[in-house]
Short mmCIF file of N, CA and C in Angstrom, two decimals:
data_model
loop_
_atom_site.label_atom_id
_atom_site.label_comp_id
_atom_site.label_asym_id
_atom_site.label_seq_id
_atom_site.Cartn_x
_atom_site.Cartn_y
_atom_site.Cartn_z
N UNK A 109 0.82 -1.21 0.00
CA UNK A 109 0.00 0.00 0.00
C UNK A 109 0.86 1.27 0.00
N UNK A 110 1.54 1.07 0.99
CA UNK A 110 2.65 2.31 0.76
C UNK A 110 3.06 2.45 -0.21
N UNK A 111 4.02 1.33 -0.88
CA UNK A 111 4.42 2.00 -2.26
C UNK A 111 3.62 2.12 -3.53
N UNK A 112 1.95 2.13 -3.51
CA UNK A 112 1.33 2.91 -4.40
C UNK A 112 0.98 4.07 -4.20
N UNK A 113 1.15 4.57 -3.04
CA UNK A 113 1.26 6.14 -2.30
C UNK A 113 2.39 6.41 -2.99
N UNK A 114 3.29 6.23 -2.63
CA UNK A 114 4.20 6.54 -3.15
C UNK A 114 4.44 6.88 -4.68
N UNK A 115 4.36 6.06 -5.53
CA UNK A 115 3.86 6.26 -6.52
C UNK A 115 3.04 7.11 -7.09
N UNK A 116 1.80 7.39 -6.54
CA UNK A 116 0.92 8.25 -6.58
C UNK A 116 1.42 9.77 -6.76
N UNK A 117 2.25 9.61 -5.16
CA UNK A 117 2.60 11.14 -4.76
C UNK A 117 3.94 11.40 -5.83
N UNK A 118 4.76 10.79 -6.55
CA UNK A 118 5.81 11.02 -7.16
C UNK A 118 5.37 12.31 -8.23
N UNK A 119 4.60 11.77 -9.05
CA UNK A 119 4.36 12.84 -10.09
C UNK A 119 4.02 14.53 -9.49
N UNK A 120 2.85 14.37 -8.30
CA UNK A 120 2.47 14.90 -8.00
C UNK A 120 3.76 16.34 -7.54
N UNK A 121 5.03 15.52 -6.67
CA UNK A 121 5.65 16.21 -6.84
C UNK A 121 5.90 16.68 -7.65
N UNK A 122 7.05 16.75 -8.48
CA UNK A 122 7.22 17.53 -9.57
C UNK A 122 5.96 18.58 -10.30
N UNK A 123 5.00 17.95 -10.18
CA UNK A 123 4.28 19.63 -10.45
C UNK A 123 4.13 20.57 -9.46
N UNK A 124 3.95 20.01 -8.38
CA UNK A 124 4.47 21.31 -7.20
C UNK A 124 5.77 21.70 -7.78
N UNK A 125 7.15 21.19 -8.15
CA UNK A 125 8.26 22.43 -8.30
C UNK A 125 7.75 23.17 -9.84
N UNK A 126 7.16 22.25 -10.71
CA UNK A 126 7.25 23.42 -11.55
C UNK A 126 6.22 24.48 -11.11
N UNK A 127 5.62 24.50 -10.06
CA UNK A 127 4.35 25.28 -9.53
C UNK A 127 5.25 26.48 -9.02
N UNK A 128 6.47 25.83 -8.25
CA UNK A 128 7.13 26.80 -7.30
C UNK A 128 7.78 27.38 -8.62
N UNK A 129 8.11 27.31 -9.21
CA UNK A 129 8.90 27.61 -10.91
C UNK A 129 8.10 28.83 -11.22
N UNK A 130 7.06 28.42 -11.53
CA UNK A 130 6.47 29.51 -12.46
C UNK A 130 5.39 30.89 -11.46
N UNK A 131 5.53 30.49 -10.26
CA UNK A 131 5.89 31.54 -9.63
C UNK A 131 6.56 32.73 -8.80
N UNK A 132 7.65 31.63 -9.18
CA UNK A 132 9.24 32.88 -9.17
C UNK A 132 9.44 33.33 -10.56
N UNK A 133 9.13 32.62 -11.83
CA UNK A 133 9.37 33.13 -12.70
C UNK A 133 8.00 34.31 -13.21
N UNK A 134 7.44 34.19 -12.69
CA UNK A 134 5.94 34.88 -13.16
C UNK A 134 5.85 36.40 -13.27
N UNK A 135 7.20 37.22 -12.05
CA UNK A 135 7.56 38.71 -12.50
C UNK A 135 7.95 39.11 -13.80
N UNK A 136 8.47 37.72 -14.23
CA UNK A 136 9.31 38.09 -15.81
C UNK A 136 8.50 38.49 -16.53
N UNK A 137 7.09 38.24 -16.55
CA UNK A 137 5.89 38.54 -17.55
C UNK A 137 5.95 40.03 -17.74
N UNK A 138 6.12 40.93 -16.65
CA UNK A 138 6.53 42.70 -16.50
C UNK A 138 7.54 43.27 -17.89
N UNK A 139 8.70 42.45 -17.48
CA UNK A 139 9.87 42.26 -18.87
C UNK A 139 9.16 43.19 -20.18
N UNK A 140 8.25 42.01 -20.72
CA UNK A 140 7.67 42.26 -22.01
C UNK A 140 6.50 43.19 -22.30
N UNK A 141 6.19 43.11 -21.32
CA UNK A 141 4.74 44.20 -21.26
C UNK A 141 4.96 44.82 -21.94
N UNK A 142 5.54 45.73 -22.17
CA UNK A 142 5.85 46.93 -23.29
C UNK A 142 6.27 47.04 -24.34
N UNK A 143 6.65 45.53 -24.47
CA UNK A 143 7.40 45.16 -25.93
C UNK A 143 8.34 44.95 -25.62
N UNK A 144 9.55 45.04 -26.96
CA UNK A 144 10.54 44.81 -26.58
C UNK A 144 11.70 45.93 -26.54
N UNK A 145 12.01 46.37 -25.59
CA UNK A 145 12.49 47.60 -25.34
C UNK A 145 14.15 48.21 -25.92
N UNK A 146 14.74 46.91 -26.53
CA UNK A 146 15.86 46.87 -27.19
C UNK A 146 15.72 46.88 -28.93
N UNK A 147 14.84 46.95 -29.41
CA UNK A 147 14.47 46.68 -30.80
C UNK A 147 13.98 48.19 -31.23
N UNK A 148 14.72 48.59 -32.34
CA UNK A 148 13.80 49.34 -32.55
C UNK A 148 12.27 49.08 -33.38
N UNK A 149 12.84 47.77 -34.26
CA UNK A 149 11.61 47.28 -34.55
C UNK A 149 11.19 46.28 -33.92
N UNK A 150 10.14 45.95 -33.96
CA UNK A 150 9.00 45.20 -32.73
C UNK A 150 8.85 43.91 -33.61
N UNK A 151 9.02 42.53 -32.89
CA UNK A 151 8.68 41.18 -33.51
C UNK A 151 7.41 41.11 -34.10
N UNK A 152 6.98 40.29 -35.07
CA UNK A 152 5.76 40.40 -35.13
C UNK A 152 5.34 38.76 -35.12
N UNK A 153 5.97 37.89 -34.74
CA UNK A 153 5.69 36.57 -34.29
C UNK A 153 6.37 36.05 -32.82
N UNK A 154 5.98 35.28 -32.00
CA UNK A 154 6.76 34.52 -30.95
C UNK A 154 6.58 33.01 -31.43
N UNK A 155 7.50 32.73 -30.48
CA UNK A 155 7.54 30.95 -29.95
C UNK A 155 8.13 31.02 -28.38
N UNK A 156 7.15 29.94 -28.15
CA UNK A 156 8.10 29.52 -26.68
C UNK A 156 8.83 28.28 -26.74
N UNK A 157 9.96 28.36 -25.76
CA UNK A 157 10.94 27.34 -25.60
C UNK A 157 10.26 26.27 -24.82
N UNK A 158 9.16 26.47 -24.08
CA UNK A 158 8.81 25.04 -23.19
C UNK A 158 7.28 25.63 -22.82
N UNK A 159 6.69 24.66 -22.15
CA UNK A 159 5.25 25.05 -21.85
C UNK A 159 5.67 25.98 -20.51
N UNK A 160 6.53 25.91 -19.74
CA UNK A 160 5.90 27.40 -18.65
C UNK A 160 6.38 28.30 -19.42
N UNK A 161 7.36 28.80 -20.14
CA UNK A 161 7.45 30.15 -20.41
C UNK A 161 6.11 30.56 -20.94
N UNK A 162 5.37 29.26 -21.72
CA UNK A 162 4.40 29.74 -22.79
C UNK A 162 3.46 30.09 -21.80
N UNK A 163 3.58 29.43 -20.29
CA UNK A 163 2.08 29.75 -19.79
C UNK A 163 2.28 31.04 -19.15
N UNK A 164 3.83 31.59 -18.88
CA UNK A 164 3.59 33.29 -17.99
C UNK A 164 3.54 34.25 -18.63
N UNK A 165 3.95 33.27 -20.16
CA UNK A 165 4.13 34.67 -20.99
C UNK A 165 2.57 35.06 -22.43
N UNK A 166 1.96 34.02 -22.00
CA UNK A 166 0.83 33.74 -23.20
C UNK A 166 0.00 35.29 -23.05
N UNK A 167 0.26 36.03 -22.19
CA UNK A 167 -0.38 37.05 -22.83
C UNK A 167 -0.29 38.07 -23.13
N UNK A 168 1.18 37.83 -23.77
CA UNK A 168 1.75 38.67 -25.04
C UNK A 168 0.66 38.38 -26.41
N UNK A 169 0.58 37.33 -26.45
CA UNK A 169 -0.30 36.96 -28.12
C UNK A 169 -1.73 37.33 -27.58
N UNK A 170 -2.29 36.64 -26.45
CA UNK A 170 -3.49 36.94 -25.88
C UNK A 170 -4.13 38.36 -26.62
N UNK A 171 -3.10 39.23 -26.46
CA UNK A 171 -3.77 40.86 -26.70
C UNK A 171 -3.92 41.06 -28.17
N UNK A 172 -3.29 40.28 -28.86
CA UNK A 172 -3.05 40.68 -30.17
C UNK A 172 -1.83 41.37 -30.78
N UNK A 173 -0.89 41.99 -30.05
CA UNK A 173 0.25 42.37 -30.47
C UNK A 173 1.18 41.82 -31.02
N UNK A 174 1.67 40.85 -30.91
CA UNK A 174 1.97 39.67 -31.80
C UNK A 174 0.81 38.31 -31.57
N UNK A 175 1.79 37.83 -32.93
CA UNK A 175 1.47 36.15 -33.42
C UNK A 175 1.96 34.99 -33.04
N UNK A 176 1.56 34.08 -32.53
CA UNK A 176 2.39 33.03 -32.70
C UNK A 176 2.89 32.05 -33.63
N UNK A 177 4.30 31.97 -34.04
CA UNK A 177 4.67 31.63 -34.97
C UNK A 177 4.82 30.47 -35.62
N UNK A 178 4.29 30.32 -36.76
CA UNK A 178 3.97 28.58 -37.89
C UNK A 178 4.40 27.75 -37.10
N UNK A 179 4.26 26.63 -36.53
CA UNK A 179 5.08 25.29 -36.69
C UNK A 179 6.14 25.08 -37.30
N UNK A 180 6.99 24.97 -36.94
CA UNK A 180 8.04 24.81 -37.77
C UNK A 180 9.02 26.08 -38.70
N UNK A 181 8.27 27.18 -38.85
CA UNK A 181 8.65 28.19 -39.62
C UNK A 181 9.77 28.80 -38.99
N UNK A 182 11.03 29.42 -39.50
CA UNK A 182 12.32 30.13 -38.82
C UNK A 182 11.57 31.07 -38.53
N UNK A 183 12.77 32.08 -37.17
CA UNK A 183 12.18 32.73 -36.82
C UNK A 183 13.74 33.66 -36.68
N UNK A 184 13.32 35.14 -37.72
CA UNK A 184 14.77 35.75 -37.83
C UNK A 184 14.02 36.72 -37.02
N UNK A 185 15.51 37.57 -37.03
CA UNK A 185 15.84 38.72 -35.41
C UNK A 185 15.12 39.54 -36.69
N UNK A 186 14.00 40.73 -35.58
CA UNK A 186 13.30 41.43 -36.31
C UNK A 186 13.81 42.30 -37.28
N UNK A 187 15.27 43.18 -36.52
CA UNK A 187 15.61 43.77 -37.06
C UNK A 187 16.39 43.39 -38.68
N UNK A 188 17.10 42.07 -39.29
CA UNK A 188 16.98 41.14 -40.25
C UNK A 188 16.30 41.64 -41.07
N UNK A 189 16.96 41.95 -42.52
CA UNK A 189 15.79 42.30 -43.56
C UNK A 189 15.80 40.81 -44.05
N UNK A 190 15.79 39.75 -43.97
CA UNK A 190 15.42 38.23 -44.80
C UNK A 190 14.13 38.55 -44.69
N UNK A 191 13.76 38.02 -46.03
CA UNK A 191 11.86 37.61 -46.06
C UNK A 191 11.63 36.73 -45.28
N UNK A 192 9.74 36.66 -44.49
CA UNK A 192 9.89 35.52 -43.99
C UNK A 192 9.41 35.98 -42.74
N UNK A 193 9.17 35.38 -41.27
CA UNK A 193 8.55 35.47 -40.04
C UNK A 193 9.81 36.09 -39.26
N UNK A 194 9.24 37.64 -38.54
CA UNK A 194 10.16 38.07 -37.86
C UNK A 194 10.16 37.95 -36.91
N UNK A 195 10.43 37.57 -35.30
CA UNK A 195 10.15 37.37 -34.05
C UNK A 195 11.05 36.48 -33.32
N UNK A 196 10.65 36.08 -32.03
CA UNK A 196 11.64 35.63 -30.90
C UNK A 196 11.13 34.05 -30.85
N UNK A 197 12.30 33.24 -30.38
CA UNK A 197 11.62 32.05 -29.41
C UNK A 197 12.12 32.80 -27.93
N UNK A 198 11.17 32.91 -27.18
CA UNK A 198 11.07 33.45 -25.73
C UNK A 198 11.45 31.99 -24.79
N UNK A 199 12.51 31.97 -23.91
CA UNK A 199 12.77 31.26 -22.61
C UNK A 199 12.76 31.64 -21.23
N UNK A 200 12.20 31.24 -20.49
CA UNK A 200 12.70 31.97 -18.89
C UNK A 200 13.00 31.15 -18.26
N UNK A 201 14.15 31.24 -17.35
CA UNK A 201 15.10 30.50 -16.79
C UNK A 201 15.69 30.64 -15.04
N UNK A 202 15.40 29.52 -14.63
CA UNK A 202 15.96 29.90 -12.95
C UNK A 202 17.54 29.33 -13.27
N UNK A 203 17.98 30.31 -12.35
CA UNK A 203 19.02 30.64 -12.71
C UNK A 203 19.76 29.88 -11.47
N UNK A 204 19.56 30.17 -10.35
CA UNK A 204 19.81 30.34 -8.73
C UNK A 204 18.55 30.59 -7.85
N UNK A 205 18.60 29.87 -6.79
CA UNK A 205 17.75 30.20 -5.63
C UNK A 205 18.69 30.36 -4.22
N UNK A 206 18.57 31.15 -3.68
CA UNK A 206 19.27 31.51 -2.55
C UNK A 206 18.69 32.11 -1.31
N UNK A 207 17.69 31.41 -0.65
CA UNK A 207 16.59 31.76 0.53
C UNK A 207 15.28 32.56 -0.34
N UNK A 208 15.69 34.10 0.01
CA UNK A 208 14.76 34.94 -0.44
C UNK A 208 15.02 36.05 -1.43
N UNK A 209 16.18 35.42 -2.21
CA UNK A 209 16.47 35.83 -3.61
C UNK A 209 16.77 34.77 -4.25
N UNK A 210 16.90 34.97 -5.48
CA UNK A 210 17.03 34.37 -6.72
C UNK A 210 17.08 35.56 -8.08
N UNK A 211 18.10 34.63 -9.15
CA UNK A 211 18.78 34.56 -10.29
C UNK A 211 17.66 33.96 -11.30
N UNK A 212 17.62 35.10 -11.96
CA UNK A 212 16.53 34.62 -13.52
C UNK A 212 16.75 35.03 -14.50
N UNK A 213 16.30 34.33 -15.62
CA UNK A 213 16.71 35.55 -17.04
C UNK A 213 15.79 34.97 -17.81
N UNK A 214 15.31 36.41 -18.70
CA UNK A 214 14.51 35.54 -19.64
C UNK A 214 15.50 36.11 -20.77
N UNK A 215 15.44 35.01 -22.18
CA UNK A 215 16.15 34.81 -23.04
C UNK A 215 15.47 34.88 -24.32
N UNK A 216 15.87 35.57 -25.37
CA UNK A 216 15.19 35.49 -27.13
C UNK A 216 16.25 35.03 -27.74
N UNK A 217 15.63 34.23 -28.43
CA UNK A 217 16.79 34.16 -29.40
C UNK A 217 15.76 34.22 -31.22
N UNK A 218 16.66 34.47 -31.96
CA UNK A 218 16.43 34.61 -33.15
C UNK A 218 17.52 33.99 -34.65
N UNK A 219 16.83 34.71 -35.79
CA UNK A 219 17.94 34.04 -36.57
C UNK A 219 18.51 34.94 -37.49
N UNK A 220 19.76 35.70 -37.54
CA UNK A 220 20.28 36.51 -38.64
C UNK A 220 20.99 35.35 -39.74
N UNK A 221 21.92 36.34 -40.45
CA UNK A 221 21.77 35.85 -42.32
C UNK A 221 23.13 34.61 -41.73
N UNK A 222 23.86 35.27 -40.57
CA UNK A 222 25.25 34.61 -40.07
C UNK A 222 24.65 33.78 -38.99
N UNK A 223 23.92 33.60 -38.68
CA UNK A 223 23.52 32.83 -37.64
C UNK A 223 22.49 32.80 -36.92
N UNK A 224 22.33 31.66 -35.68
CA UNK A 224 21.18 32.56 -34.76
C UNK A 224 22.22 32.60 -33.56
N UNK A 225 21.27 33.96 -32.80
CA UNK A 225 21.97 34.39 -31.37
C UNK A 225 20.35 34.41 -30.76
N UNK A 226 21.22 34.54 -29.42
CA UNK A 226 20.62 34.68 -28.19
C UNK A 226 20.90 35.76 -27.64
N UNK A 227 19.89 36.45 -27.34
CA UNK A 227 19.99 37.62 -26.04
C UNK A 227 19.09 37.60 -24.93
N UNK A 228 19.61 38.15 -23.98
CA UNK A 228 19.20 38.07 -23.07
C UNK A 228 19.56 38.60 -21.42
N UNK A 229 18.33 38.80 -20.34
CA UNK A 229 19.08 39.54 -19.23
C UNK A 229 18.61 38.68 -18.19
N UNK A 230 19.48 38.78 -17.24
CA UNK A 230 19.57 38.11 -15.84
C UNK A 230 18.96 39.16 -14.62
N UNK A 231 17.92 38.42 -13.92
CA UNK A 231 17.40 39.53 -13.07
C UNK A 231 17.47 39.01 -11.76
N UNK A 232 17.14 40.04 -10.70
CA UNK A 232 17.82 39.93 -9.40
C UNK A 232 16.43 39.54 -9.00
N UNK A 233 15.71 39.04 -8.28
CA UNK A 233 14.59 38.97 -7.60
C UNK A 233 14.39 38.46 -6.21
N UNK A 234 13.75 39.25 -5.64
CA UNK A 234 13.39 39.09 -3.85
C UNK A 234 12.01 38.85 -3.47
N UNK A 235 12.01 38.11 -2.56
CA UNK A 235 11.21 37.48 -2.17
C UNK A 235 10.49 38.54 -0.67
N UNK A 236 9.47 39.00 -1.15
CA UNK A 236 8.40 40.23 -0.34
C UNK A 236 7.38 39.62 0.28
N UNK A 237 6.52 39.62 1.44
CA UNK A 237 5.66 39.41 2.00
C UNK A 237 5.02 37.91 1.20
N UNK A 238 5.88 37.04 0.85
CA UNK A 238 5.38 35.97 0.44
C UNK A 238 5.26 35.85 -0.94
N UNK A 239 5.56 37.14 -1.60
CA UNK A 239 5.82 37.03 -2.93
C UNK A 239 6.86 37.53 -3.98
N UNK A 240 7.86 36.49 -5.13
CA UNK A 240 8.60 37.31 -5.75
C UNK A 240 8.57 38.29 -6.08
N UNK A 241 9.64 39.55 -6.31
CA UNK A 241 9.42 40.73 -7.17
C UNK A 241 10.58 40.98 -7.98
N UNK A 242 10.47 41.59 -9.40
CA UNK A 242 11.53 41.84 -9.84
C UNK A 242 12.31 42.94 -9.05
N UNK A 243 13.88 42.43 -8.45
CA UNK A 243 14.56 43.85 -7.75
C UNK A 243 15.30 45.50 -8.98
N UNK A 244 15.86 43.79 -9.78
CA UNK A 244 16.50 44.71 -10.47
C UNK A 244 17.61 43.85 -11.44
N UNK A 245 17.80 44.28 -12.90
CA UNK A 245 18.39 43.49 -14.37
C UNK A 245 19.77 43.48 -13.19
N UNK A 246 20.63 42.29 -13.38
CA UNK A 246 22.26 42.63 -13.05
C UNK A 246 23.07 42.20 -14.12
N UNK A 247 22.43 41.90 -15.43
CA UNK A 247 23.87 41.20 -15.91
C UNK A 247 22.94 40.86 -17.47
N UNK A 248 23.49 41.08 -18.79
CA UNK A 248 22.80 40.62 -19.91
C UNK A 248 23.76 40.02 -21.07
N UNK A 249 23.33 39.73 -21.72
CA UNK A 249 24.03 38.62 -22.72
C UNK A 249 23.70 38.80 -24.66
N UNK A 250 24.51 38.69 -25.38
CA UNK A 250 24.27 38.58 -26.79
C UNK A 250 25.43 37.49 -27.22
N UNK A 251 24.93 36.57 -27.61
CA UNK A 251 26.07 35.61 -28.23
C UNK A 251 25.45 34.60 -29.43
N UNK A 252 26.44 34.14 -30.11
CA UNK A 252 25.58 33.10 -31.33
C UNK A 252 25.71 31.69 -30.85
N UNK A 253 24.77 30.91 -31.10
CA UNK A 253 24.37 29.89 -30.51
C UNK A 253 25.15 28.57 -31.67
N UNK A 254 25.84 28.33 -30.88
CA UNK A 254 25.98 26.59 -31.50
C UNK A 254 27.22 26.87 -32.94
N UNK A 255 27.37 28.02 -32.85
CA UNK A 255 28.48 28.14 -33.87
C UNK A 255 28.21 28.29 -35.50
N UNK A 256 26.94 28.75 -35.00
CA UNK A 256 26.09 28.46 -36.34
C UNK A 256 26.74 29.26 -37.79
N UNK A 257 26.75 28.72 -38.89
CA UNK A 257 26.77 29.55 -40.39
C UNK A 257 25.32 29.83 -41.13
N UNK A 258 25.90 30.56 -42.23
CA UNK A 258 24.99 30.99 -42.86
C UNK A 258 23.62 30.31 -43.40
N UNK A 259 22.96 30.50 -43.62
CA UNK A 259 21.53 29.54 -43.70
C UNK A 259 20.84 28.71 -43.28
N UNK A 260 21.13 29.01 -41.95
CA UNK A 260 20.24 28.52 -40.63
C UNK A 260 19.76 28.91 -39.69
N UNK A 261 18.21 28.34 -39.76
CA UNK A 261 17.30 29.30 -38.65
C UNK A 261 16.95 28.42 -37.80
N UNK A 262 16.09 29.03 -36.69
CA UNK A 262 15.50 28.56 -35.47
C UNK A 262 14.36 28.70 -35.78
N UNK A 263 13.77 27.74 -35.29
CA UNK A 263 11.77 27.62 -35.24
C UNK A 263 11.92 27.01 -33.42
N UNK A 264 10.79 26.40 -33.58
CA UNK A 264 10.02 25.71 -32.49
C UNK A 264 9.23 25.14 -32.68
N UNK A 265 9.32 23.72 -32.57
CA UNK A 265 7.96 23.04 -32.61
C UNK A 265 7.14 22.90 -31.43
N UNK A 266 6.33 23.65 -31.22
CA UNK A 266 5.15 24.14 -30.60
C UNK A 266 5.04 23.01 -29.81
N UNK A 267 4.37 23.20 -28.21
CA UNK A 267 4.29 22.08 -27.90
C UNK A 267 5.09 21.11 -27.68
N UNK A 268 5.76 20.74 -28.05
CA UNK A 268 7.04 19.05 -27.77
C UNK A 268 8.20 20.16 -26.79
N UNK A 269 8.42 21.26 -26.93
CA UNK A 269 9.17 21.91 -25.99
C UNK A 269 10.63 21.41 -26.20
N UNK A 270 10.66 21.07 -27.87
CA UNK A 270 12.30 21.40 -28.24
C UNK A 270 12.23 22.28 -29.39
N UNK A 271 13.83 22.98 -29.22
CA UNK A 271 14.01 23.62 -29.95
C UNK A 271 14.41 23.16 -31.31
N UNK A 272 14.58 23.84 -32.49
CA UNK A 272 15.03 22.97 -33.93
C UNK A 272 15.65 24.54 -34.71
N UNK A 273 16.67 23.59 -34.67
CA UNK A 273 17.58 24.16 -35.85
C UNK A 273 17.57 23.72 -37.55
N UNK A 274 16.62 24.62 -38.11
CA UNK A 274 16.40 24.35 -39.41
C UNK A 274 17.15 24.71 -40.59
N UNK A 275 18.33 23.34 -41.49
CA UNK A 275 19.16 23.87 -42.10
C UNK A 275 19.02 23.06 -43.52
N UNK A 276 17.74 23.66 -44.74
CA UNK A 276 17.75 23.12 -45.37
C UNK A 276 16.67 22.41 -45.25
N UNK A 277 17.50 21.05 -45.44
CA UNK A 277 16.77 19.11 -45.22
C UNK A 277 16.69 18.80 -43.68
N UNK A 278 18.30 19.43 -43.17
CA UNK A 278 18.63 18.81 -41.69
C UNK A 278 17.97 19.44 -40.67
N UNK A 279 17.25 18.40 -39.48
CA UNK A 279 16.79 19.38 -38.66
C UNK A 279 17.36 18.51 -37.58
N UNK A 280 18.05 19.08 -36.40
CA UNK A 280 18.52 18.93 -35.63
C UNK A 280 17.97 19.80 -34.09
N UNK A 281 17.97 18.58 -33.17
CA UNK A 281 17.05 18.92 -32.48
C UNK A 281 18.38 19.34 -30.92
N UNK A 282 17.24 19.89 -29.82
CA UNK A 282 17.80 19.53 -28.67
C UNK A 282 17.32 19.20 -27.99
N UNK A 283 17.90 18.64 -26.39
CA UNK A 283 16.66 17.96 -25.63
C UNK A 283 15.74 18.60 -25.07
N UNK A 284 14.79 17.87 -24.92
CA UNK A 284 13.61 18.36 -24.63
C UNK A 284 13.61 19.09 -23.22
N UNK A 285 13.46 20.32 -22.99
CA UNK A 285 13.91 21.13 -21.99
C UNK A 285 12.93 21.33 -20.65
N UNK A 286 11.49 21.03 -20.72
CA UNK A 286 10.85 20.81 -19.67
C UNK A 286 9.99 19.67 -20.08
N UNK A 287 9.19 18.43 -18.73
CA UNK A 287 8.57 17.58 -19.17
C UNK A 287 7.27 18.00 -19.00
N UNK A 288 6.05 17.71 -19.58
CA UNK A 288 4.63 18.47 -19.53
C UNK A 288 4.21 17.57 -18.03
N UNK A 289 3.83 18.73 -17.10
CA UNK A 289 2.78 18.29 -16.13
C UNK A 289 1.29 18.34 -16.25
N UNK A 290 0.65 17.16 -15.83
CA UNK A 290 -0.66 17.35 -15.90
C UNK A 290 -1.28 18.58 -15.49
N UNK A 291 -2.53 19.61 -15.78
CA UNK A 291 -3.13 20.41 -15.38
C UNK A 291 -4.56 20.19 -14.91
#
């Protein structure tokens, strides 16, 4: 009997941490509110990297300001004149937990003509009357991902919560970065 309790309660865990997850990560949603404040031009598609980013951040598309982007379709850095879908795959990431702070960043990445990069900022966050808050950005990032050359983009296949590097014929994947909890 015990060890079908056990059993039982296993899964259960793990959606409590991603529970505790996506409400330390849930200030990050503030981030975007306004767009994107480094661009002068504005994405006009997303993707998410895994189902929580998609769930703190879903209401970016919610409003209508952007789209979410094809299945499968690349996704170049807005500013990029290539034809074709301009916008981010969006990630948010615990970084560190340390009592009543913690290390986060949320991350875009995209695809220029030389590659795709990633950008992105690391935020300070404290823990207030029982709830995270963003304190304050400490630290940000621009780099190209995977060493990439010319004529290769990033998509997302929606849902499965990996990323794909689309080159051509070859699609090359990575691992699958969060596992889906029941809701």
């Amino acid at each position: 009997m015990e060890r079908h309790l056990l059993l039982l309660l296993l899964p259960m865990i793990g959606c409590l941490h991603r529970s505790s997850e996506a409400n330390l990560l849930r200030p990050l949603a503030s981030v975007y509110s306004n767009g994107f404040p480094d661009d002068s031009v504005q994405p006009q598609y997303l993707a998410f990297a895994d189902p929580l980013t998609a769930s703190i951040l879903k209401n970016l598309v919610r409003n209508g300001r952007y789209k979410i982007a094809p299945k499968g379709a690349p996704l170049f850095c807005p500013s990029e004149p290539a034809s074709g879908n301009h916008g981010y795959l969006l990630r948010l990431i615990v970084r560190n937990m340390m009592g009543d702070s913690a290390i986060v960043a949320a991350e875009q990445m995209c695809a220029m003509t030389y590659g795709v990069i990633s950008t992105g900022v690391n935020y300070l966050l404290r823990k207030k009357a029982g709830k995270w808050k963003l304190d304050r950005p400490i630290s940000g990032w621009t780099s190209p991902l995977l060493g990439m050359v010319s004529g290769r983009f990033l998509s997302d296949d929606v849902g499965t919560g990996k990323t794909t590097i689309v080159t051509g014929r070859v699609h090359a994947s990575t691992e699958k970065i969060t596992r889906p909890c029941f809701s």
